[in-house]
Coordinates of C-alpha atoms in Angstrom, one line a residue:
X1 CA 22.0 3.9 -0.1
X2 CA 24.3 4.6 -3.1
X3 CA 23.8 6.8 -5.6
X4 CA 23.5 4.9 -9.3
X5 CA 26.6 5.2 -11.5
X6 CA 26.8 9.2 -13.5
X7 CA 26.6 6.9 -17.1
X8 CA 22.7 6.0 -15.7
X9 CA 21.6 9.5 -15.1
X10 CA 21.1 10.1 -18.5
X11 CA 19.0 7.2 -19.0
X12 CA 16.6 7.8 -16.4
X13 CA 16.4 11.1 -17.1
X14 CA 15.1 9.5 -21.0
X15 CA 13.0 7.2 -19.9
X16 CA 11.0 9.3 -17.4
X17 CA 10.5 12.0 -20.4
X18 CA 9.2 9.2 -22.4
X19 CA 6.5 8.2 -19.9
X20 CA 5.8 11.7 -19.7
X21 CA 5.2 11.8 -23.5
X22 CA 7.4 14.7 -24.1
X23 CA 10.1 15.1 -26.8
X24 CA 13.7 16.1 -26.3
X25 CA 12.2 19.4 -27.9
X26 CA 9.3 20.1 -25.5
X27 CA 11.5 18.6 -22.3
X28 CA 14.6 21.6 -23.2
X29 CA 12.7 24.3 -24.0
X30 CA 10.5 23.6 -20.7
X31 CA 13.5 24.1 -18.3
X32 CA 15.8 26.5 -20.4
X33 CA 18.4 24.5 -22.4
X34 CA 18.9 23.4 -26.0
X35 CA 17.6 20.4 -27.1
X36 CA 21.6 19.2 -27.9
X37 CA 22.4 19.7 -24.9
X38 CA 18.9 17.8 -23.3
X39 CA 20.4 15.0 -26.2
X40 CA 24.0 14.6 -24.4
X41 CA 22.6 14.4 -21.0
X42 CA 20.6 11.2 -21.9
X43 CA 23.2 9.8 -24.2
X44 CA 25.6 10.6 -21.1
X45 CA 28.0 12.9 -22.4
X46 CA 27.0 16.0 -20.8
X47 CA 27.1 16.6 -16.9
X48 CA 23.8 17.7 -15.9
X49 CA 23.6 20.8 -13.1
X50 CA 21.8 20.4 -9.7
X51 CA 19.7 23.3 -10.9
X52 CA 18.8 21.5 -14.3
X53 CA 17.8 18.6 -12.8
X54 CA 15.7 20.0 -10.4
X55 CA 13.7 21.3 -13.3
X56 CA 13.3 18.0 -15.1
X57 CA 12.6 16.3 -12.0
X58 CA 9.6 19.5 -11.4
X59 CA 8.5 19.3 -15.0
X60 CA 8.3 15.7 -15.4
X61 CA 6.8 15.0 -11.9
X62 CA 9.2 13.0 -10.5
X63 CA 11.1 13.2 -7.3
X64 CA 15.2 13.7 -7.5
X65 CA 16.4 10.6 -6.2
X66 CA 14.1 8.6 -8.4
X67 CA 17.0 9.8 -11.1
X68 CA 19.8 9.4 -8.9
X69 CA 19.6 6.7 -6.3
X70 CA 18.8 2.0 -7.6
X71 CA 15.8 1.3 -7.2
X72 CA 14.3 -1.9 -5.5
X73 CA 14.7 -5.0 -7.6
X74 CA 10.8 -5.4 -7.7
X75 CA 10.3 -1.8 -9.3
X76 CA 12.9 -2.0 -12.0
X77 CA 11.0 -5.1 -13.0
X78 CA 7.6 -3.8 -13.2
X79 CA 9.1 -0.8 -15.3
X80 CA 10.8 -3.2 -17.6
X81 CA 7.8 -4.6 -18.4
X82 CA 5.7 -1.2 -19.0
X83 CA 5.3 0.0 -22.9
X84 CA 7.8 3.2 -23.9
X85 CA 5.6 6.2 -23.1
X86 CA 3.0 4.4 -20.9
X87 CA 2.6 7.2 -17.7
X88 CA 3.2 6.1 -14.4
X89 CA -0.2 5.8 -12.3
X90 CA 0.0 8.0 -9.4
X91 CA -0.2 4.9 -7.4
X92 CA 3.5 3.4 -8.7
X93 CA 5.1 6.9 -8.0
X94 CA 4.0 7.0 -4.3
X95 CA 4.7 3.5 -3.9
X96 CA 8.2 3.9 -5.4
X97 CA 8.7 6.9 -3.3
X98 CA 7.6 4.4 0.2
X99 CA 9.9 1.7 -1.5
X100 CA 13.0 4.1 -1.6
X101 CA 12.3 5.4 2.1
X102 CA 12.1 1.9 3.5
X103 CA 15.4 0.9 1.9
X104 CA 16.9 3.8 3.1
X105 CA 15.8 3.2 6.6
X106 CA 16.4 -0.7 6.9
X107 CA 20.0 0.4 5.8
X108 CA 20.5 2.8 8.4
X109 CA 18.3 1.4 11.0
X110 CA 19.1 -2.0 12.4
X111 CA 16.1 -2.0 14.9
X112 CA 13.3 -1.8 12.1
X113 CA 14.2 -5.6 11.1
X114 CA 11.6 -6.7 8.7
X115 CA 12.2 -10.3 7.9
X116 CA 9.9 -11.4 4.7
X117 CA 7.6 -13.8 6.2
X118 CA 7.3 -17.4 5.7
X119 CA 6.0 -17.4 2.4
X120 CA 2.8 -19.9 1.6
X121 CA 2.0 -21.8 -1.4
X122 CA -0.2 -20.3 -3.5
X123 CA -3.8 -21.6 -3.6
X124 CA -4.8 -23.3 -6.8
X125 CA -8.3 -23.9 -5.5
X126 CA -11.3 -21.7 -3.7
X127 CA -10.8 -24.7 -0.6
X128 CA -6.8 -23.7 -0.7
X129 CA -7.5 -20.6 -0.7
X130 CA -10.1 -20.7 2.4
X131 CA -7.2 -23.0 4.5
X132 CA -4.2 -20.2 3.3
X133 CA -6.6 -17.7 4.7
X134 CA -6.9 -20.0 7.8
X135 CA -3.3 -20.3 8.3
X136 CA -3.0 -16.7 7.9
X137 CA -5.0 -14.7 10.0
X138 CA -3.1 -17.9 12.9
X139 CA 0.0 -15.7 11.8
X140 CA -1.9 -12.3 12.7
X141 CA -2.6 -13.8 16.1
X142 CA -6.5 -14.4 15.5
X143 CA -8.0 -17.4 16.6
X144 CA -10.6 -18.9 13.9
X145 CA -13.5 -17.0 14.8
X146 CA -12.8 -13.7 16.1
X147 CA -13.2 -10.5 13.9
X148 CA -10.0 -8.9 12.3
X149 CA -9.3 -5.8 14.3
X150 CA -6.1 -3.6 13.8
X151 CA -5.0 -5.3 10.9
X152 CA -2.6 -2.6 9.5
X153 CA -0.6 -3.0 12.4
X154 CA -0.6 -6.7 12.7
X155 CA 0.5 -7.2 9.4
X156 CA 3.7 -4.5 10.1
X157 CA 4.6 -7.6 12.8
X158 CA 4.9 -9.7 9.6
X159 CA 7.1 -7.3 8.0
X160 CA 4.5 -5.6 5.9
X161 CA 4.1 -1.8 6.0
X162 CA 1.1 -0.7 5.0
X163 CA 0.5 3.1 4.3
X164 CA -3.2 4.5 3.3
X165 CA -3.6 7.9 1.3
X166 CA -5.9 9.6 -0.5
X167 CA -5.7 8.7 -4.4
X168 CA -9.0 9.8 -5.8
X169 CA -11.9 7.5 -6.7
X170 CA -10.2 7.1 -9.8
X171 CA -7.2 6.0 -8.7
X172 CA -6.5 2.1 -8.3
X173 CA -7.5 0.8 -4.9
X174 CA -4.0 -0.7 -4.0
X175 CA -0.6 -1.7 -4.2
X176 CA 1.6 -4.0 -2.9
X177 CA 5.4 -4.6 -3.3
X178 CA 8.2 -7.2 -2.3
X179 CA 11.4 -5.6 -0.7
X180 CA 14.7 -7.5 0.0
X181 CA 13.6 -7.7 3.4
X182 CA 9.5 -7.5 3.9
X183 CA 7.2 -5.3 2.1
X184 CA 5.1 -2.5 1.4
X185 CA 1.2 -2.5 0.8
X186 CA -0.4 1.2 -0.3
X187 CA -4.4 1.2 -0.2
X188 CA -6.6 4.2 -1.9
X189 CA -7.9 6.4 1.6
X190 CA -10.2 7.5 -0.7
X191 CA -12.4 3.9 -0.3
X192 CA -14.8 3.8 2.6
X193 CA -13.6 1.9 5.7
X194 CA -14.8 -1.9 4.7
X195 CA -13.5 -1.1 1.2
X196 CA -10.1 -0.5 2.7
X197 CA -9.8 -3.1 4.8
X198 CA -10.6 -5.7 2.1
X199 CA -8.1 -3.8 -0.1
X200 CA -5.6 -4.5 2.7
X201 CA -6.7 -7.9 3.1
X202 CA -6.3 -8.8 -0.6
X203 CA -2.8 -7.1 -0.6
X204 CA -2.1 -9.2 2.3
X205 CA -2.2 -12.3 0.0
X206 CA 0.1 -11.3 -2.5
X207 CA 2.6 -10.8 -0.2
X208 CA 2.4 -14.2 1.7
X209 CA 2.4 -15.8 -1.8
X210 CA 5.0 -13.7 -2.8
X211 CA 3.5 -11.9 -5.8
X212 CA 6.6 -9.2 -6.8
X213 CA 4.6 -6.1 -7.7
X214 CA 0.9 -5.7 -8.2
X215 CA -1.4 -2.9 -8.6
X216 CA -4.9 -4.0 -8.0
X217 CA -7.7 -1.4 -9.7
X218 CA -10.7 -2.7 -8.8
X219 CA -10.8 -5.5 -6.0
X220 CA -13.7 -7.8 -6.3
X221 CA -14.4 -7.5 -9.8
X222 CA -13.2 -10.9 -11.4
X223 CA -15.4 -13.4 -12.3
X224 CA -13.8 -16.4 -13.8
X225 CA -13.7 -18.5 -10.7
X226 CA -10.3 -20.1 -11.9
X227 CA -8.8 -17.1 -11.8
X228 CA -5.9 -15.9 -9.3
X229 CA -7.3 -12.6 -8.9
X230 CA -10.6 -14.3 -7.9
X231 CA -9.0 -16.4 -5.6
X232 CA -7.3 -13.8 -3.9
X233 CA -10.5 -12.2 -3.7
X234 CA -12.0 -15.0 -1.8
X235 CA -8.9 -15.5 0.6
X236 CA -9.0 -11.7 1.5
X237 CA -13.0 -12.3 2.5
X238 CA -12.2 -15.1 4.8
X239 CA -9.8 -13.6 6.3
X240 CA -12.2 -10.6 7.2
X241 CA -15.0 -12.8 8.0
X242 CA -13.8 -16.1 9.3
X243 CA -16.2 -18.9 8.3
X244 CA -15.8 -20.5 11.9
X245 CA -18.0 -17.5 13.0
X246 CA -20.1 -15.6 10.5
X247 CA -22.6 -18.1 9.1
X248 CA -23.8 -19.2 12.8
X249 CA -24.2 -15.5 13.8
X250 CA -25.9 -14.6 10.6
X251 CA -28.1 -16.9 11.2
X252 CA -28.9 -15.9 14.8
X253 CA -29.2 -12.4 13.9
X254 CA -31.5 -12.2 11.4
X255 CA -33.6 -15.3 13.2
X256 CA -34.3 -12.5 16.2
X257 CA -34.0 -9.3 14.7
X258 CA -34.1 -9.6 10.6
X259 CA -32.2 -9.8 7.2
X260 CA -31.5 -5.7 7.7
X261 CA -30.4 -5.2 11.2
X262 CA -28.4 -8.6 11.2
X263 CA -26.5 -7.0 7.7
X264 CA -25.8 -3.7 9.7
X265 CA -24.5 -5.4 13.4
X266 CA -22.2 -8.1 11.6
X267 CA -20.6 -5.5 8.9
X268 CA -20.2 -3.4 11.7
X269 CA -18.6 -5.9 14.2
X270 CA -16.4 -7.5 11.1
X271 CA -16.2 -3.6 9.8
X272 CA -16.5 -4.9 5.8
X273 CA -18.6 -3.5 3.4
X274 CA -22.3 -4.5 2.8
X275 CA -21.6 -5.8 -1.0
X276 CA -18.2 -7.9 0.8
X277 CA -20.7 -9.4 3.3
X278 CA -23.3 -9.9 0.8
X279 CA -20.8 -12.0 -1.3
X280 CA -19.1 -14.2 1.7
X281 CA -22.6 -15.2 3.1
X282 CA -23.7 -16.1 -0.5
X283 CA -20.6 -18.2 -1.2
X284 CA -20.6 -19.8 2.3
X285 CA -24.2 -20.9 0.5
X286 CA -25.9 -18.7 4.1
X287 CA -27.9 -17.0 2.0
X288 CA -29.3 -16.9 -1.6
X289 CA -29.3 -14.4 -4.6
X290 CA -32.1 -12.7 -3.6
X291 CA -31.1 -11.7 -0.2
X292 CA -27.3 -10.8 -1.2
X293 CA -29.2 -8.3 -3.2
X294 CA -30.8 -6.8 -0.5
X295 CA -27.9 -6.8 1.7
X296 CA -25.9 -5.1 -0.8
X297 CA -28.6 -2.0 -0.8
X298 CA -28.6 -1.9 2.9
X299 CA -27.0 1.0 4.5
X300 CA -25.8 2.1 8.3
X301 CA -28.2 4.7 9.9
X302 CA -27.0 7.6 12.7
X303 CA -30.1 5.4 14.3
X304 CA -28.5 2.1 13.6
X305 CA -25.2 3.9 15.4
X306 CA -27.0 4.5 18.7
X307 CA -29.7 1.9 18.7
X308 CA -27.5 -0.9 18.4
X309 CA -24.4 0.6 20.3
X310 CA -22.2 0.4 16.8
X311 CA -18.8 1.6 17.4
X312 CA -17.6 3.1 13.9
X313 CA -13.8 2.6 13.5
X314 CA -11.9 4.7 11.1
X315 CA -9.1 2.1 10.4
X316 CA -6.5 2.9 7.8
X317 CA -8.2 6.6 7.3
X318 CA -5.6 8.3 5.4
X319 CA -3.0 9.6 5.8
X320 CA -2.1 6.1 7.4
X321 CA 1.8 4.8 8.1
X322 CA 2.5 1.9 9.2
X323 CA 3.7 2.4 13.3
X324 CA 6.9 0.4 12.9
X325 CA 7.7 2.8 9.7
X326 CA 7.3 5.9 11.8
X327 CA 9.2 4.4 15.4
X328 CA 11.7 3.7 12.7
X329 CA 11.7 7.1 11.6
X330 CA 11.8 8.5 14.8
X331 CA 14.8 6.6 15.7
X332 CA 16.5 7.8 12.6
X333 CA 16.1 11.2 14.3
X334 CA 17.4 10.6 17.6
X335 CA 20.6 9.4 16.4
X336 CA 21.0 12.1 13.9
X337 CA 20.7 10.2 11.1
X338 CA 18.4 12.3 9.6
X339 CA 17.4 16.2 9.7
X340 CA 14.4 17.2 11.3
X341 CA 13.3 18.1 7.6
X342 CA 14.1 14.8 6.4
X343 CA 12.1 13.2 9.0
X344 CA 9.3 15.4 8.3
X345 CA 9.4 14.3 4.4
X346 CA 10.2 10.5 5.4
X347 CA 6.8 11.0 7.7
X348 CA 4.7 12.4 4.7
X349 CA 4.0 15.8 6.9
X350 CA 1.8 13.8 9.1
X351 CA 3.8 15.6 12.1
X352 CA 5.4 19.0 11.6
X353 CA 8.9 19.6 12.4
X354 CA 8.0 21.5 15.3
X355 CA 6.5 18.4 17.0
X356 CA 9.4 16.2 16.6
X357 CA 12.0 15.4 18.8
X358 CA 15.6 17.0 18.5
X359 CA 18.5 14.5 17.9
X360 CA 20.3 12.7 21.0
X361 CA 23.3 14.7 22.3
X362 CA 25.5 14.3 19.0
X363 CA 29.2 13.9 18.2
X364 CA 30.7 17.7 17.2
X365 CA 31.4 15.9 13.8
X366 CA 27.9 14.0 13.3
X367 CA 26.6 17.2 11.3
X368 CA 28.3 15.8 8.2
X369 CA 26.5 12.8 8.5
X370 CA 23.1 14.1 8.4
X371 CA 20.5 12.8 5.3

């Protein structure tokens, strides 16, 4: 990856200050220089020191290479569009830091791949966007009635990477971004299991219909019916809870055994969340108001666990990489394409440099080419 032309420095270096809501002033004084000096840096008339711009990079809490290396098309847009001295949620730093890792690798590593899928109309309609979700869960190899298991790594076949950490309940609950080849999808660990699934499933959608860059805050939440958020909403739920399957086994369920324990067997087997279940039996018209209420309030027992053999699945628990994104990495390694430092950092820590593998046998001049 190339590193941007020494003219744009200077205007990074500006523009992350501003989002920071620090003056020229406050930036200077904070890592040791004038503020004349901070002034020719941004206007590009003043070199600025490896040292120096460690400390802006430290005080204004962004990484180096954000300042130093292009970033993706989709990320420059979504900046362009923010107001001057609107902060950057924690969500767009990490996935900006995800977005420069996997260009880095798909440059370096022929063997990751990632085609962009085949991308689908979008649905203008709740009955398009039941068929899209159809027609997509054919592409994650599910028939039309079978729950969605393993869906972070099915999607990775498609050429999304999905990565889960923990944001905070205060943090958005996810992210998605178009790359030149495939994309990247960030969910918030910090959701329960069900919450992150739908998260994932909702993220799913924009990429298929090719939404550039979206940061979703709370999934579920729209309303207006002829909204696209809404509708995206909807698609994620079918995919999660096919409508070939759900309503019949509802039905069965809570015919033999009740309204409660048919709520706690079918979340579990689908693994959603109660109020996500609730919803897609009311607007598959299985149920009405009254007993989408009650679903909603119903919650899994330890008993529930053993008495009905429940299997709990912890998918996407955080810290979560996508498994092509970490063979990828791994690959990296073994050809000496990276340190075993930069693979840790490429891997988030998630396996310490101890545990990974040492480079191939290497050329006597390959040490010059390590990231």
């Amino acid at each position: 990856m190339t590193e941007l032309p020494a003219g744009e420095l200077g205007d990074r270096i500006a523009q992350a200050r501003s989002r920071h809501g620090l003056t020229q002033a406050q930036l200077a004084a904070a890592i040791g220089i004038d503020r004349s000096a901070l002034a020719k840096i941004e206007g590009g008339t003043r070199r600025v020191s490896a040292l120096e711009l460690a400390g802006i990079a430290e005080e204004l809490g962004e990484r180096i290479e954000w300042f130093v290396l292009p970033s993706p098309p989709a990320i420059v847009s979504h900046r362009n569009l923010q107001e001057p001295g609107t902060p950057s949620p924690e969500i767009d730093k990490l996935l900006e830091r995800l977005a420069w890792n996997v260009e880095f690798m798909t440059e370096h590593d022929r063997a990751l791949g990632l085609d962009g899928p085949v991308q689908m109309a979008k649905p203008g309609s709740i009955a398009e966007a039941e068929e899209a979700a159809r027609s997509a869960r054919e592409r994650l190899g599910l028939d039309d009635a079978e729950p969605a298991r393993d869906i972070g790594r099915k999607m990775g076949e498609l050429g999304l990477l999905v990565f889960s950490f923990e944001l905070g309940a205060d943090a958005a609950d996810a992210a998605s971004l178009l790359l030149r080849a495939g994309g990247i999808a960030l969910i918030n660990g910090s959701l329960q299991v069900g919450r992150r699934r739908l998260a994932l499933a909702h993220e799913f959608g924009h990429y298929l219909f090719a939404d550039e860059y979206t940061v979703d805050w709370r999934l579920g939440a729209a309303a207006d019916t002829g909204a696209w958020e809404t509708r995206l909403d909807r698609f994620a739920r079918a995919v999660l809870l096919p409508v070939r399957s759900l309503p019949a086994r509802w039905r069965e369920y809570a015919a033999t055994e009740g309204v409660r324990t048919a709520a706690v067997r079918l979340a579990s087997d689908y693994q959603v969340d109660m109020t996500t279940l609730a919803q897609r039996l009311l607007e598959l018209e299985v149920i009405e108001a009254k007993q989408a209420g009650f679903i909603r309030t119903v919650r899994t027992t330890a008993a529930d666990i053993v008495e009905f053999d429940l299997v709990p699945r912890h998918e996407l628990e955080p810290p979560y990489l996508s498994h092509r994104y970490q063979k990828s990495v791994l690959r990296l390694l073994r050809a000496g394409v990276v340190s075993t430092a930069r693979a840790a950092d490429l891997l988030f820590d998630t396996i310490e440099e101890g545990e990974l593998p040492g480079p191939d046998q290497l050329a006597e001049n390959a040490i010059w080419d390590f990231v």
